[in-house]
mmCIF file with all atom_site columns, C-alpha atoms in Angstrom:
data_model
loop_
_atom_site.group_PDB
_atom_site.id
_atom_site.type_symbol
_atom_site.label_atom_id
_atom_site.label_alt_id
_atom_site.label_comp_id
_atom_site.label_asym_id
_atom_site.label_entity_id
_atom_site.label_seq_id
_atom_site.pdbx_PDB_ins_code
_atom_site.Cartn_x
_atom_site.Cartn_y
_atom_site.Cartn_z
_atom_site.occupancy
_atom_site.B_iso_or_equiv
_atom_site.pdbx_formal_charge
_atom_site.auth_seq_id
_atom_site.auth_comp_id
_atom_site.auth_asym_id
_atom_site.auth_atom_id
_atom_site.pdbx_PDB_model_num
ATOM 1   C CA . MET S 1 1   ? 16.700  -3.591  -10.851 1.00 0.00 ? 156 MET S CA 1
ATOM 2   C CA . THR S 1 2   ? 15.624  -0.426  -9.080  1.00 0.00 ? 157 THR S CA 1
ATOM 3   C CA . ILE S 1 3   ? 13.484  -0.482  -5.950  1.00 0.00 ? 158 ILE S CA 1
ATOM 4   C CA . TYR S 1 4   ? 11.524  2.638   -5.043  1.00 0.00 ? 159 TYR S CA 1
ATOM 5   C CA . LYS S 1 5   ? 10.559  2.020   -1.436  1.00 0.00 ? 160 LYS S CA 1
ATOM 6   C CA . LYS S 1 6   ? 10.933  3.797   1.867   1.00 0.00 ? 161 LYS S CA 1
ATOM 7   C CA . LYS S 1 7   ? 11.096  2.001   5.165   1.00 0.00 ? 162 LYS S CA 1
ATOM 8   C CA . LEU S 1 8   ? 7.773   0.974   6.630   1.00 0.00 ? 163 LEU S CA 1
ATOM 9   C CA . PHE S 1 9   ? 8.328   2.641   9.986   1.00 0.00 ? 164 PHE S CA 1
ATOM 10  C CA . LYS S 1 10  ? 9.260   5.978   8.399   1.00 0.00 ? 165 LYS S CA 1
ATOM 11  C CA . GLU S 1 11  ? 5.624   6.323   7.377   1.00 0.00 ? 166 GLU S CA 1
ATOM 12  C CA . PRO S 1 12  ? 3.442   7.988   10.061  1.00 0.00 ? 167 PRO S CA 1
ATOM 13  C CA . LEU S 1 13  ? 0.414   5.915   9.039   1.00 0.00 ? 168 LEU S CA 1
ATOM 14  C CA . THR S 1 14  ? 2.224   2.804   10.254  1.00 0.00 ? 169 THR S CA 1
ATOM 15  C CA . TYR S 1 15  ? 2.021   4.084   13.806  1.00 0.00 ? 170 TYR S CA 1
ATOM 16  C CA . ILE S 1 16  ? -1.568  5.226   13.445  1.00 0.00 ? 171 ILE S CA 1
ATOM 17  C CA . TYR S 1 17  ? -2.796  1.953   11.942  1.00 0.00 ? 172 TYR S CA 1
ATOM 18  C CA . GLY S 1 18  ? -0.320  -0.428  13.576  1.00 0.00 ? 173 GLY S CA 1
ATOM 19  C CA . VAL S 1 19  ? 0.914   0.627   16.984  1.00 0.00 ? 174 VAL S CA 1
ATOM 20  C CA . MET S 1 20  ? -2.158  2.468   18.260  1.00 0.00 ? 175 MET S CA 1
ATOM 21  C CA . PRO S 1 21  ? -4.543  -0.485  17.678  1.00 0.00 ? 176 PRO S CA 1
ATOM 22  C CA . LEU S 1 22  ? -2.063  -2.769  19.423  1.00 0.00 ? 177 LEU S CA 1
ATOM 23  C CA . ILE S 1 23  ? -2.149  -0.519  22.486  1.00 0.00 ? 178 ILE S CA 1
ATOM 24  C CA . PHE S 1 24  ? -5.945  -0.469  22.245  1.00 0.00 ? 179 PHE S CA 1
ATOM 25  C CA . ASP S 1 25  ? -6.082  -4.284  22.086  1.00 0.00 ? 180 ASP S CA 1
ATOM 26  C CA . ILE S 1 26  ? -3.821  -4.655  25.104  1.00 0.00 ? 181 ILE S CA 1
ATOM 27  C CA . SER S 1 27  ? -6.014  -2.235  27.039  1.00 0.00 ? 182 SER S CA 1
ATOM 28  C CA . ILE S 1 28  ? -9.159  -4.228  26.132  1.00 0.00 ? 183 ILE S CA 1
ATOM 29  C CA . LEU S 1 29  ? -7.532  -7.472  27.257  1.00 0.00 ? 184 LEU S CA 1
ATOM 30  C CA . THR S 1 30  ? -6.301  -5.871  30.479  1.00 0.00 ? 185 THR S CA 1
ATOM 31  C CA . TYR S 1 31  ? -9.720  -4.367  31.161  1.00 0.00 ? 186 TYR S CA 1
ATOM 32  C CA . SER S 1 32  ? -11.449 -7.717  30.606  1.00 0.00 ? 187 SER S CA 1
ATOM 33  C CA . TYR S 1 33  ? -8.915  -9.433  32.885  1.00 0.00 ? 188 TYR S CA 1
ATOM 34  C CA . VAL S 1 34  ? -9.370  -6.846  35.672  1.00 0.00 ? 189 VAL S CA 1
ATOM 35  C CA . LEU S 1 35  ? -13.150 -7.219  35.497  1.00 0.00 ? 190 LEU S CA 1
ATOM 36  C CA . ASN S 1 36  ? -12.701 -10.986 35.574  1.00 0.00 ? 191 ASN S CA 1
ATOM 37  C CA . PHE S 1 37  ? -14.587 -11.269 32.302  1.00 0.00 ? 192 PHE S CA 1
ATOM 38  C CA . THR S 1 38  ? -14.986 -15.024 31.804  1.00 0.00 ? 193 THR S CA 1
ATOM 39  C CA . ASN S 1 39  ? -16.251 -15.019 28.228  1.00 0.00 ? 194 ASN S CA 1
ATOM 40  C CA . LEU S 1 40  ? -12.983 -14.727 26.334  1.00 0.00 ? 195 LEU S CA 1
ATOM 41  C CA . THR S 1 41  ? -14.575 -15.419 22.939  1.00 0.00 ? 196 THR S CA 1
ATOM 42  C CA . VAL S 1 42  ? -16.617 -12.215 23.131  1.00 0.00 ? 197 VAL S CA 1
ATOM 43  C CA . THR S 1 43  ? -13.454 -10.263 23.899  1.00 0.00 ? 198 THR S CA 1
ATOM 44  C CA . ILE S 1 44  ? -11.607 -11.834 20.964  1.00 0.00 ? 199 ILE S CA 1
ATOM 45  C CA . ILE S 1 45  ? -14.524 -11.210 18.595  1.00 0.00 ? 200 ILE S CA 1
ATOM 46  C CA . CYS S 1 46  ? -14.636 -7.609  19.775  1.00 0.00 ? 201 CYS S CA 1
ATOM 47  C CA . ILE S 1 47  ? -10.914 -7.162  19.093  1.00 0.00 ? 202 ILE S CA 1
ATOM 48  C CA . LEU S 1 48  ? -11.112 -8.777  15.643  1.00 0.00 ? 203 LEU S CA 1
ATOM 49  C CA . THR S 1 49  ? -14.135 -6.690  14.677  1.00 0.00 ? 204 THR S CA 1
ATOM 50  C CA . LEU S 1 50  ? -12.421 -3.471  15.695  1.00 0.00 ? 205 LEU S CA 1
ATOM 51  C CA . ASN S 1 51  ? -9.173  -4.359  13.911  1.00 0.00 ? 206 ASN S CA 1
ATOM 52  C CA . LEU S 1 52  ? -10.611 -5.573  10.606  1.00 0.00 ? 207 LEU S CA 1
ATOM 53  C CA . PRO S 1 53  ? -10.790 -2.096  8.988   1.00 0.00 ? 208 PRO S CA 1
ATOM 54  C CA . LEU S 1 54  ? -7.249  -1.405  10.126  1.00 0.00 ? 209 LEU S CA 1
ATOM 55  C CA . LEU S 1 55  ? -5.979  -4.639  8.612   1.00 0.00 ? 210 LEU S CA 1
ATOM 56  C CA . LEU S 1 56  ? -7.644  -3.715  5.320   1.00 0.00 ? 211 LEU S CA 1
ATOM 57  C CA . THR S 1 57  ? -5.874  -0.342  5.178   1.00 0.00 ? 212 THR S CA 1
ATOM 58  C CA . PHE S 1 58  ? -2.508  -2.089  5.008   1.00 0.00 ? 213 PHE S CA 1
ATOM 59  C CA . PHE S 1 59  ? -3.361  -3.095  1.426   1.00 0.00 ? 214 PHE S CA 1
ATOM 60  C CA . GLN S 1 60  ? -2.472  0.496   0.461   1.00 0.00 ? 215 GLN S CA 1
ATOM 61  C CA . PHE S 1 61  ? 1.185   0.300   1.568   1.00 0.00 ? 216 PHE S CA 1
ATOM 62  C CA . ASN S 1 62  ? 2.641   -0.370  -1.897  1.00 0.00 ? 217 ASN S CA 1
ATOM 63  C CA . TYR S 1 63  ? 6.017   0.268   -3.531  1.00 0.00 ? 218 TYR S CA 1
ATOM 64  C CA . VAL S 1 64  ? 7.469   -0.079  -7.044  1.00 0.00 ? 219 VAL S CA 1
ATOM 65  C CA . ILE S 1 65  ? 10.259  -2.263  -8.444  1.00 0.00 ? 220 ILE S CA 1
ATOM 66  C CA . ILE S 1 66  ? 11.413  -1.612  -12.017 1.00 0.00 ? 221 ILE S CA 1
ATOM 67  C CA . GLN S 1 67  ? 13.414  -4.301  -13.770 1.00 0.00 ? 222 GLN S CA 1
ATOM 68  C CA . LYS S 1 68  ? 14.636  -4.221  -17.355 1.00 0.00 ? 223 LYS S CA 1
ATOM 69  C CA . ASN S 1 69  ? 11.600  -6.089  -18.708 1.00 0.00 ? 224 ASN S CA 1
ATOM 70  C CA . GLU S 1 70  ? 9.143   -6.036  -15.810 1.00 0.00 ? 225 GLU S CA 1
ATOM 71  C CA . LEU S 1 71  ? 7.311   -3.670  -13.486 1.00 0.00 ? 226 LEU S CA 1
ATOM 72  C CA . VAL S 1 72  ? 6.432   -4.993  -10.040 1.00 0.00 ? 227 VAL S CA 1
ATOM 73  C CA . VAL S 1 73  ? 4.048   -3.353  -7.587  1.00 0.00 ? 228 VAL S CA 1
ATOM 74  C CA . GLY S 1 74  ? 4.561   -4.948  -4.187  1.00 0.00 ? 229 GLY S CA 1
ATOM 75  C CA . ASN S 1 75  ? 2.985   -4.533  -0.784  1.00 0.00 ? 230 ASN S CA 1
ATOM 76  C CA . GLY S 1 76  ? 5.225   -3.568  2.115   1.00 0.00 ? 231 GLY S CA 1
ATOM 77  C CA . VAL S 1 77  ? 3.099   -5.127  4.858   1.00 0.00 ? 232 VAL S CA 1
ATOM 78  C CA . TYR S 1 78  ? 1.648   -8.196  3.173   1.00 0.00 ? 233 TYR S CA 1
ATOM 79  C CA . THR S 1 79  ? 4.846   -9.186  1.362   1.00 0.00 ? 234 THR S CA 1
ATOM 80  C CA . PHE S 1 80  ? 3.204   -12.067 -0.496  1.00 0.00 ? 235 PHE S CA 1
ATOM 81  C CA . LEU S 1 81  ? 1.068   -9.577  -2.471  1.00 0.00 ? 236 LEU S CA 1
ATOM 82  C CA . LYS S 1 82  ? 2.955   -8.639  -5.620  1.00 0.00 ? 237 LYS S CA 1
ATOM 83  C CA . ARG S 1 83  ? 1.629   -7.728  -9.023  1.00 0.00 ? 238 ARG S CA 1
ATOM 84  C CA . ARG S 1 84  ? 3.954   -8.230  -12.002 1.00 0.00 ? 239 ARG S CA 1
ATOM 85  C CA . TYR S 1 85  ? 3.575   -6.600  -15.405 1.00 0.00 ? 240 TYR S CA 1
ATOM 86  C CA . CYS S 1 86  ? 5.775   -7.335  -18.439 1.00 0.00 ? 241 CYS S CA 1
ATOM 87  C CA . SER S 1 87  ? 6.964   -4.128  -20.050 1.00 0.00 ? 242 SER S CA 1
ATOM 88  C CA . ASP S 1 88  ? 5.941   -5.289  -23.541 1.00 0.00 ? 243 ASP S CA 1
ATOM 89  C CA . GLN S 1 89  ? 2.342   -5.840  -22.320 1.00 0.00 ? 244 GLN S CA 1
ATOM 90  C CA . ILE S 1 90  ? 1.998   -2.369  -20.756 1.00 0.00 ? 245 ILE S CA 1
ATOM 91  C CA . VAL S 1 91  ? 0.148   0.147   -22.903 1.00 0.00 ? 246 VAL S CA 1
ATOM 92  C CA . LYS S 1 92  ? 0.101   3.127   -20.551 1.00 0.00 ? 247 LYS S CA 1
ATOM 93  C CA . ILE S 1 93  ? 0.778   3.995   -16.925 1.00 0.00 ? 248 ILE S CA 1
ATOM 94  C CA . LEU S 1 94  ? -1.030  6.686   -14.989 1.00 0.00 ? 249 LEU S CA 1
ATOM 95  C CA . ILE S 1 95  ? 0.618   8.138   -11.895 1.00 0.00 ? 250 ILE S CA 1
ATOM 96  C CA . GLY S 1 96  ? -1.464  10.698  -10.048 1.00 0.00 ? 251 GLY S CA 1
ATOM 97  C CA . GLN S 1 97  ? -2.894  11.890  -6.799  1.00 0.00 ? 252 GLN S CA 1
ATOM 98  C CA . GLY S 1 98  ? -6.437  13.094  -6.581  1.00 0.00 ? 253 GLY S CA 1
ATOM 99  C CA . LYS S 1 99  ? -7.979  15.352  -3.998  1.00 0.00 ? 254 LYS S CA 1
ATOM 100 C CA . ARG S 1 100 ? -9.473  12.453  -2.090  1.00 0.00 ? 255 ARG S CA 1
ATOM 101 C CA . TYR S 1 101 ? -6.273  10.394  -1.871  1.00 0.00 ? 256 TYR S CA 1
ATOM 102 C CA . TYR S 1 102 ? -3.662  10.649  0.866   1.00 0.00 ? 257 TYR S CA 1
ATOM 103 C CA . ALA S 1 103 ? -0.819  9.362   -1.291  1.00 0.00 ? 258 ALA S CA 1
ATOM 104 C CA . PRO S 1 104 ? -0.074  9.056   -5.007  1.00 0.00 ? 259 PRO S CA 1
ATOM 105 C CA . TYR S 1 105 ? -1.327  6.064   -6.923  1.00 0.00 ? 260 TYR S CA 1
ATOM 106 C CA . ILE S 1 106 ? -0.234  4.105   -9.964  1.00 0.00 ? 261 ILE S CA 1
ATOM 107 C CA . GLN S 1 107 ? -2.610  2.563   -12.463 1.00 0.00 ? 262 GLN S CA 1
ATOM 108 C CA . ILE S 1 108 ? -1.287  0.273   -15.177 1.00 0.00 ? 263 ILE S CA 1
ATOM 109 C CA . PHE S 1 109 ? -3.108  -0.262  -18.469 1.00 0.00 ? 264 PHE S CA 1
ATOM 110 C CA . THR S 1 110 ? -2.234  -3.480  -20.300 1.00 0.00 ? 265 THR S CA 1
ATOM 111 C CA . GLN S 1 111 ? -3.464  -4.847  -23.599 1.00 0.00 ? 266 GLN S CA 1
ATOM 112 C CA . GLN S 1 112 ? -6.023  -7.024  -21.838 1.00 0.00 ? 267 GLN S CA 1
ATOM 113 C CA . LYS S 1 113 ? -7.358  -4.657  -19.182 1.00 0.00 ? 268 LYS S CA 1
ATOM 114 C CA . LYS S 1 114 ? -6.531  -1.875  -16.774 1.00 0.00 ? 269 LYS S CA 1
ATOM 115 C CA . SER S 1 115 ? -5.463  -2.561  -13.227 1.00 0.00 ? 270 SER S CA 1
ATOM 116 C CA . ARG S 1 116 ? -6.853  -1.114  -10.082 1.00 0.00 ? 271 ARG S CA 1
ATOM 117 C CA . LYS S 1 117 ? -5.218  1.901   -8.510  1.00 0.00 ? 272 LYS S CA 1
ATOM 118 C CA . PHE S 1 118 ? -2.317  0.940   -6.278  1.00 0.00 ? 273 PHE S CA 1
ATOM 119 C CA . MET S 1 119 ? -1.686  3.482   -3.534  1.00 0.00 ? 274 MET S CA 1
ATOM 120 C CA . LEU S 1 120 ? 2.039   4.226   -3.283  1.00 0.00 ? 275 LEU S CA 1
ATOM 121 C CA . ILE S 1 121 ? 2.295   5.065   0.399   1.00 0.00 ? 276 ILE S CA 1
ATOM 122 C CA . LEU S 1 122 ? 5.789   3.574   0.649   1.00 0.00 ? 277 LEU S CA 1
ATOM 123 C CA . VAL S 1 123 ? 7.197   5.643   -2.238  1.00 0.00 ? 278 VAL S CA 1
ATOM 124 C CA . LEU S 1 124 ? 8.732   9.053   -1.578  1.00 0.00 ? 279 LEU S CA 1
ATOM 125 C CA . LYS S 1 125 ? 7.280   11.926  -3.633  1.00 0.00 ? 280 LYS S CA 1
ATOM 126 C CA . PRO S 1 126 ? 10.686  12.885  -5.133  1.00 0.00 ? 281 PRO S CA 1
ATOM 127 C CA . ASP S 1 127 ? 11.044  9.288   -6.331  1.00 0.00 ? 282 ASP S CA 1
ATOM 128 C CA . LEU S 1 128 ? 7.895   9.608   -8.468  1.00 0.00 ? 283 LEU S CA 1
ATOM 129 C CA . GLU S 1 129 ? 9.746   11.706  -11.035 1.00 0.00 ? 284 GLU S CA 1
ATOM 130 C CA . LYS S 1 130 ? 12.554  9.143   -11.074 1.00 0.00 ? 285 LYS S CA 1
ATOM 131 C CA . ILE S 1 131 ? 9.983   6.409   -11.692 1.00 0.00 ? 286 ILE S CA 1
ATOM 132 C CA . VAL S 1 132 ? 8.517   8.374   -14.600 1.00 0.00 ? 287 VAL S CA 1
ATOM 133 C CA . SER S 1 133 ? 11.915  8.975   -16.209 1.00 0.00 ? 288 SER S CA 1
ATOM 134 C CA . HIS S 1 134 ? 12.906  5.340   -15.691 1.00 0.00 ? 289 HIS S CA 1
ATOM 135 C CA . LEU S 1 135 ? 9.683   4.108   -17.328 1.00 0.00 ? 290 LEU S CA 1
ATOM 136 C CA . GLU S 1 136 ? 10.085  6.521   -20.245 1.00 0.00 ? 291 GLU S CA 1
ATOM 137 C CA . LYS S 1 137 ? 13.570  5.091   -20.860 1.00 0.00 ? 292 LYS S CA 1
ATOM 138 C CA . LEU S 1 138 ? 11.844  1.716   -21.257 1.00 0.00 ? 293 LEU S CA 1
ATOM 139 C CA . ASN S 1 139 ? 9.545   3.277   -23.937 1.00 0.00 ? 294 ASN S CA 1
ATOM 140 C CA . ILE S 1 140 ? 6.438   3.044   -21.773 1.00 0.00 ? 295 ILE S CA 1
ATOM 141 C CA . SER S 1 141 ? 3.853   5.798   -22.081 1.00 0.00 ? 296 SER S CA 1
ATOM 142 C CA . VAL S 1 142 ? 3.435   7.524   -18.710 1.00 0.00 ? 297 VAL S CA 1
ATOM 143 C CA . GLU S 1 143 ? 0.932   10.161  -17.649 1.00 0.00 ? 298 GLU S CA 1
ATOM 144 C CA . PHE S 1 144 ? 2.182   11.959  -14.556 1.00 0.00 ? 299 PHE S CA 1
ATOM 145 C CA . ASP S 1 145 ? -0.106  14.440  -12.821 1.00 0.00 ? 300 ASP S CA 1
ATOM 146 C CA . LEU S 1 146 ? -0.353  14.750  -9.079  1.00 0.00 ? 301 LEU S CA 1
ATOM 147 C CA . ASN S 1 147 ? -3.613  16.691  -9.389  1.00 0.00 ? 302 ASN S CA 1
ATOM 148 C CA . LYS S 1 148 ? -5.569  13.935  -11.166 1.00 0.00 ? 303 LYS S CA 1
#
């Protein structure tokens, strides 16, 4: 079993999407307390509304685990989100990075359907070539182009 994952707090986006909103939330709560704002539900709704897009961006913090008969794409923030693919069901894998993406992505084509694009924010760029060579050893067709 090989895990291709970097630590969550080594990624700069973790601080942008995690720590900065926390500071913002504390400042909103402090400001509402100083003003003696009695309607706490409005403050909580305001905080949840502002943080919802940030919570959705954490779905992009994915990493890859390659086992001898299985490929797992897991999420580094929401650890209960894992997608498993048997290596005999995989037809083709596309690893790329388009102009509009911040990080590389992986897309897995199985016999039934293709998967969505999983952003690999928690995978180091040098590890992408290791992933490709590891998958080719398992006789899985891989297209690797960081300009796609």
